[in-house]
Short mmCIF file of C-alpha atoms and ligand atoms in Angstrom, two decimals:
data_model
loop_
_atom_site.label_atom_id
_atom_site.label_comp_id
_atom_site.label_asym_id
_atom_site.label_seq_id
_atom_site.Cartn_x
_atom_site.Cartn_y
_atom_site.Cartn_z
CA UNK A 21 -6.28 -4.54 6.92
CA UNK A 22 -7.79 -1.72 4.93
CA UNK A 23 -6.15 0.01 1.98
CA UNK A 24 -7.38 3.47 1.06
CA UNK A 25 -5.76 5.03 -2.02
CA UNK A 26 -5.46 8.82 -1.96
CA UNK A 27 -6.67 10.51 -5.12
CA UNK A 28 -4.28 13.39 -4.42
CA UNK A 29 -1.86 11.37 -6.58
CA UNK A 30 -4.42 10.59 -9.31
CA UNK A 31 -4.83 12.48 -12.58
CA UNK A 32 -7.20 15.31 -11.63
CA UNK A 33 -8.66 15.54 -15.15
CA UNK A 34 -9.28 11.79 -15.44
CA UNK A 35 -10.64 11.23 -11.97
CA UNK A 36 -13.45 8.85 -12.85
CA UNK A 37 -11.08 6.53 -14.72
CA UNK A 38 -8.60 6.75 -11.84
CA UNK A 39 -11.28 5.75 -9.34
CA UNK A 40 -12.26 2.76 -11.46
CA UNK A 41 -8.68 1.44 -11.19
CA UNK A 42 -8.94 1.29 -7.37
CA UNK A 43 -12.30 -0.47 -7.10
CA UNK A 44 -10.63 -3.32 -5.16
CA UNK A 45 -9.60 -0.94 -2.36
CA UNK A 46 -11.59 -0.39 0.83
CA UNK A 47 -12.21 3.34 0.38
CA UNK A 48 -11.22 6.34 -1.69
CA UNK A 49 -9.20 8.73 0.49
CA UNK A 50 -10.06 12.33 -0.44
CA UNK A 51 -7.63 15.00 0.75
CA UNK A 52 -9.42 18.32 1.22
CA UNK A 53 -6.92 21.19 1.64
CA UNK A 54 -7.67 24.87 2.06
CA UNK A 55 -4.32 26.65 1.64
CA UNK A 56 -4.56 27.77 5.28
CA UNK A 57 -4.18 24.67 7.42
CA UNK A 58 -1.66 23.38 4.87
CA UNK A 59 0.17 25.22 2.06
CA UNK A 60 -1.78 23.48 -0.71
CA UNK A 61 -5.26 23.67 -2.23
CA UNK A 62 -7.23 20.70 -3.54
CA UNK A 63 -10.90 19.78 -3.50
CA UNK A 64 -14.07 21.12 -1.94
CA UNK A 65 -17.59 19.76 -1.49
CA UNK A 66 -18.47 19.92 -5.21
CA UNK A 67 -15.63 17.55 -6.05
CA UNK A 68 -16.46 15.26 -3.14
CA UNK A 69 -20.06 15.07 -4.40
CA UNK A 70 -18.95 14.05 -7.89
CA UNK A 71 -16.37 11.54 -6.66
CA UNK A 72 -19.03 9.99 -4.47
CA UNK A 73 -21.44 9.80 -7.40
CA UNK A 74 -19.04 7.74 -9.53
CA UNK A 75 -17.18 5.74 -6.88
CA UNK A 76 -17.99 2.05 -6.39
CA UNK A 77 -16.36 2.18 -2.91
CA UNK A 78 -16.94 4.45 0.14
CA UNK A 79 -15.27 7.84 0.60
CA UNK A 80 -12.88 8.59 3.46
CA UNK A 81 -12.62 12.39 3.59
CA UNK A 82 -9.49 13.84 5.22
CA UNK A 83 -9.96 17.51 6.02
CA UNK A 84 -6.73 19.49 6.14
CA UNK A 85 -8.55 22.76 6.73
CA UNK A 86 -9.08 25.32 9.46
CA UNK A 87 -12.54 26.20 10.81
CA UNK A 88 -13.61 22.57 10.96
CA UNK A 89 -16.49 23.32 13.29
CA UNK A 90 -17.97 25.36 10.48
CA UNK A 91 -17.11 23.11 7.51
CA UNK A 92 -16.84 19.47 8.58
CA UNK A 93 -20.59 18.81 9.14
CA UNK A 94 -21.27 19.84 5.52
CA UNK A 95 -19.00 17.03 4.32
CA UNK A 96 -20.81 14.52 6.52
CA UNK A 97 -24.10 15.75 5.07
CA UNK A 98 -22.91 14.70 1.61
CA UNK A 99 -23.30 11.13 2.86
CA UNK A 100 -19.64 10.14 2.82
CA UNK A 101 -18.50 7.13 4.85
CA UNK A 102 -16.06 8.96 7.12
CA UNK A 103 -14.96 12.50 7.88
CA UNK A 104 -11.61 13.08 9.59
CA UNK A 105 -10.62 16.49 10.94
CA UNK A 106 -7.38 17.58 12.58
CA UNK A 107 -7.04 17.89 16.34
CA UNK A 108 -5.03 21.07 15.72
CA UNK A 109 -8.01 22.71 13.98
CA UNK A 110 -10.63 22.74 16.73
CA UNK A 111 -10.98 23.53 20.43
CA UNK A 112 -13.61 20.86 20.96
CA UNK A 113 -12.98 17.63 19.05
CA UNK A 114 -15.57 15.66 21.00
CA UNK A 115 -18.44 18.04 20.20
CA UNK A 116 -17.56 17.93 16.50
CA UNK A 117 -17.22 14.12 16.49
CA UNK A 118 -20.70 13.87 18.02
CA UNK A 119 -22.15 16.13 15.33
CA UNK A 120 -20.53 14.08 12.57
CA UNK A 121 -21.81 10.81 14.00
CA UNK A 122 -25.28 12.28 14.46
CA UNK A 123 -25.32 13.19 10.79
CA UNK A 124 -24.35 9.59 9.99
CA UNK A 125 -20.65 9.68 9.16
CA UNK A 126 -17.85 7.87 10.92
CA UNK A 127 -15.81 10.44 12.84
CA UNK A 128 -12.03 10.57 12.54
CA UNK A 129 -9.43 12.54 14.47
CA UNK A 130 -6.05 13.28 12.85
CA UNK A 131 -2.78 14.39 14.44
CA UNK A 132 0.13 16.05 12.65
CA UNK A 133 3.65 14.65 13.24
CA UNK A 134 4.45 17.35 15.81
CA UNK A 135 1.28 16.81 17.84
CA UNK A 136 1.32 14.66 20.97
CA UNK A 137 -1.50 12.11 20.73
CA UNK A 138 -1.68 11.38 24.47
CA UNK A 139 -4.12 14.18 25.37
CA UNK A 140 -6.56 12.73 22.82
CA UNK A 141 -6.47 9.09 23.87
CA UNK A 142 -9.17 9.56 26.49
CA UNK A 143 -11.49 10.83 23.73
CA UNK A 144 -11.11 7.66 21.63
CA UNK A 145 -14.58 6.27 22.47
CA UNK A 146 -16.03 9.35 20.74
CA UNK A 147 -14.29 8.45 17.47
CA UNK A 148 -14.39 5.70 14.85
CA UNK A 149 -10.84 6.18 13.65
CA UNK A 150 -7.66 7.94 14.65
CA UNK A 151 -5.26 9.08 11.94
CA UNK A 152 -1.58 9.31 12.77
CA UNK A 153 0.06 11.40 10.02
CA UNK A 154 3.32 9.80 8.88
CA UNK A 155 4.32 12.86 6.83
CA UNK A 156 3.75 16.58 7.36
CA UNK A 157 0.29 17.06 5.78
CA UNK A 158 0.03 18.97 2.51
CA UNK A 159 1.62 16.95 -0.25
CA UNK A 160 1.85 13.44 -1.64
CA UNK A 161 5.11 11.69 -2.39
CA UNK A 162 6.97 12.57 0.83
CA UNK A 163 9.10 10.18 2.89
CA UNK A 164 7.52 8.06 5.62
CA UNK A 165 8.36 9.25 9.15
CA UNK A 166 9.30 6.04 10.95
CA UNK A 167 9.60 7.94 14.23
CA UNK A 168 5.78 8.18 14.29
CA UNK A 169 5.59 4.42 15.05
CA UNK A 170 5.60 4.85 18.85
CA UNK A 171 2.59 7.14 18.42
CA UNK A 172 0.80 4.47 16.37
CA UNK A 173 1.65 1.92 19.07
CA UNK A 174 0.28 4.21 21.80
CA UNK A 175 -3.01 4.54 19.94
CA UNK A 176 -3.22 0.78 19.30
CA UNK A 177 -2.59 0.08 22.96
CA UNK A 178 -5.27 2.56 24.10
CA UNK A 179 -7.73 0.95 21.68
CA UNK A 180 -6.91 -2.51 23.04
CA UNK A 181 -6.99 -1.49 26.69
CA UNK A 182 -10.35 0.23 26.21
CA UNK A 183 -11.75 -2.69 24.18
CA UNK A 184 -12.67 -0.13 21.52
CA UNK A 185 -13.60 -0.58 17.89
CA UNK A 186 -11.52 2.34 16.62
CA UNK A 187 -9.53 2.03 13.40
CA UNK A 188 -5.88 3.07 13.59
CA UNK A 189 -5.03 4.83 10.33
CA UNK A 190 -1.71 5.99 8.92
CA UNK A 191 -1.26 8.41 6.01
CA UNK A 192 1.91 9.49 4.23
CA UNK A 193 4.76 7.62 2.61
CA UNK A 194 3.03 4.23 2.80
CA UNK A 195 4.55 1.79 0.29
CA UNK A 196 5.73 -1.81 0.12
CA UNK A 197 8.89 -0.62 1.88
CA UNK A 198 7.12 0.97 4.86
CA UNK A 199 3.74 -0.68 5.38
CA UNK A 200 5.17 -3.57 7.42
CA UNK A 201 6.51 -1.20 10.10
CA UNK A 202 3.18 0.58 10.34
CA UNK A 203 1.26 -2.70 10.60
CA UNK A 204 3.68 -3.98 13.23
CA UNK A 205 3.17 -0.81 15.26
CA UNK A 206 -0.58 -1.48 15.20
CA UNK A 207 -2.06 0.35 12.23
CA UNK A 208 -4.95 -1.42 10.49
CA UNK A 209 -5.97 1.21 7.92
CA UNK A 210 -3.46 2.48 5.37
CA UNK A 211 -3.71 5.50 3.09
CA UNK A 212 -1.45 5.29 0.04
CA UNK A 213 -1.25 7.88 -2.72
CA UNK A 214 1.87 7.79 -4.84
CA UNK A 215 2.57 4.09 -4.26
CA UNK A 216 -0.82 3.17 -5.75
CA UNK A 217 -1.34 5.79 -8.47
CA UNK A 218 2.36 5.89 -9.35
CA UNK A 219 2.22 2.18 -10.10
CA UNK A 220 1.37 0.94 -13.62
CA UNK A 221 -1.15 -1.47 -12.07
CA UNK A 222 -3.13 0.10 -9.22
CA UNK A 223 -5.03 -3.12 -8.43
CA UNK A 224 -1.77 -5.05 -8.07
CA UNK A 225 -0.33 -2.30 -5.88
CA UNK A 226 -3.40 -2.48 -3.63
CA UNK A 227 -3.23 -6.24 -3.25
CA UNK A 228 0.53 -6.11 -2.64
CA UNK A 229 0.04 -3.56 0.14
CA UNK A 230 -2.82 -5.56 1.61
CA UNK A 231 -0.77 -8.78 1.81
CA UNK A 232 2.28 -7.00 3.24
CA UNK A 233 0.13 -5.40 5.93
CA UNK A 234 -1.62 -8.68 6.74
CA UNK A 235 1.73 -10.48 7.04
CA UNK A 236 2.83 -8.02 9.72
CA UNK A 237 -0.41 -7.49 11.62
CA UNK A 238 -0.95 -8.62 15.19
C1 DX5 B 319 -0.84 14.27 2.62
C2 DX5 B 319 -2.15 13.57 2.39
C3 DX5 B 319 -1.97 12.16 1.97
C4 DX5 B 319 -1.21 11.98 0.68
C5 DX5 B 319 -0.41 10.74 0.84
O1 DX5 B 319 -1.09 15.48 3.25
O2 DX5 B 319 -2.94 13.58 3.56
O3 DX5 B 319 -3.21 11.48 1.94
O4 DX5 B 319 -2.02 11.84 -0.44
O5 DX5 B 319 0.39 10.57 -0.29
P1 DX5 B 319 1.60 9.54 -0.32
O6 DX5 B 319 1.02 8.18 -0.09
O7 DX5 B 319 2.18 9.72 -1.67
O8 DX5 B 319 2.52 9.94 0.79
ZN1 ZN B 320 -4.71 12.26 3.61
#
């Protein structure tokens, strides 16, 4: 069970201190948004470089941008642990996943709530993680979409049937109230923004989420 706090909910002008509070997590989730793929604008490569320089834990970069064929390899070249792009943002997810892996990053594929995951299940061996969005991408603090759980279960089952080592990630509205459902559906990697950084004790929030997920895992 992996917990990955999203710094979208951290204090942007005290980022280094914020990152220190989540040192017990498995990765820092970095939401890159371009104001085109989603109606919000966040960080670019310069910020990712600085976060990586001060972070004691690996970086999981979630690209909510268009033109991923052009931009995603540059994020992998920064040496981050994983780079996830959206299925809706490229015509050829497999070719891009291969480029990312060649550069040395784990490759992730993300699907928005309205996107059917089934056409992508046959590509799973080309990926290291599959991200099922449990909110409409763009903003932190939204409500968890429980009706995405069948999608999570479909991914988990494809991973099991194929005997694959692919992480099943969920992102959006993950809290102590919702993480059990996601773990039960088969998620093993949990992004949490507001429930970690909105808590007075981020380390306690992380360990609480981790135990709740573990208690409901398969
Ligand atoms: C939403 C981002 C999420 C966001 C999650 O588009 O991809 O990573 O930070 O925030 P919470 O956990 O508050 O829903
Ligand atoms: Zn995200």
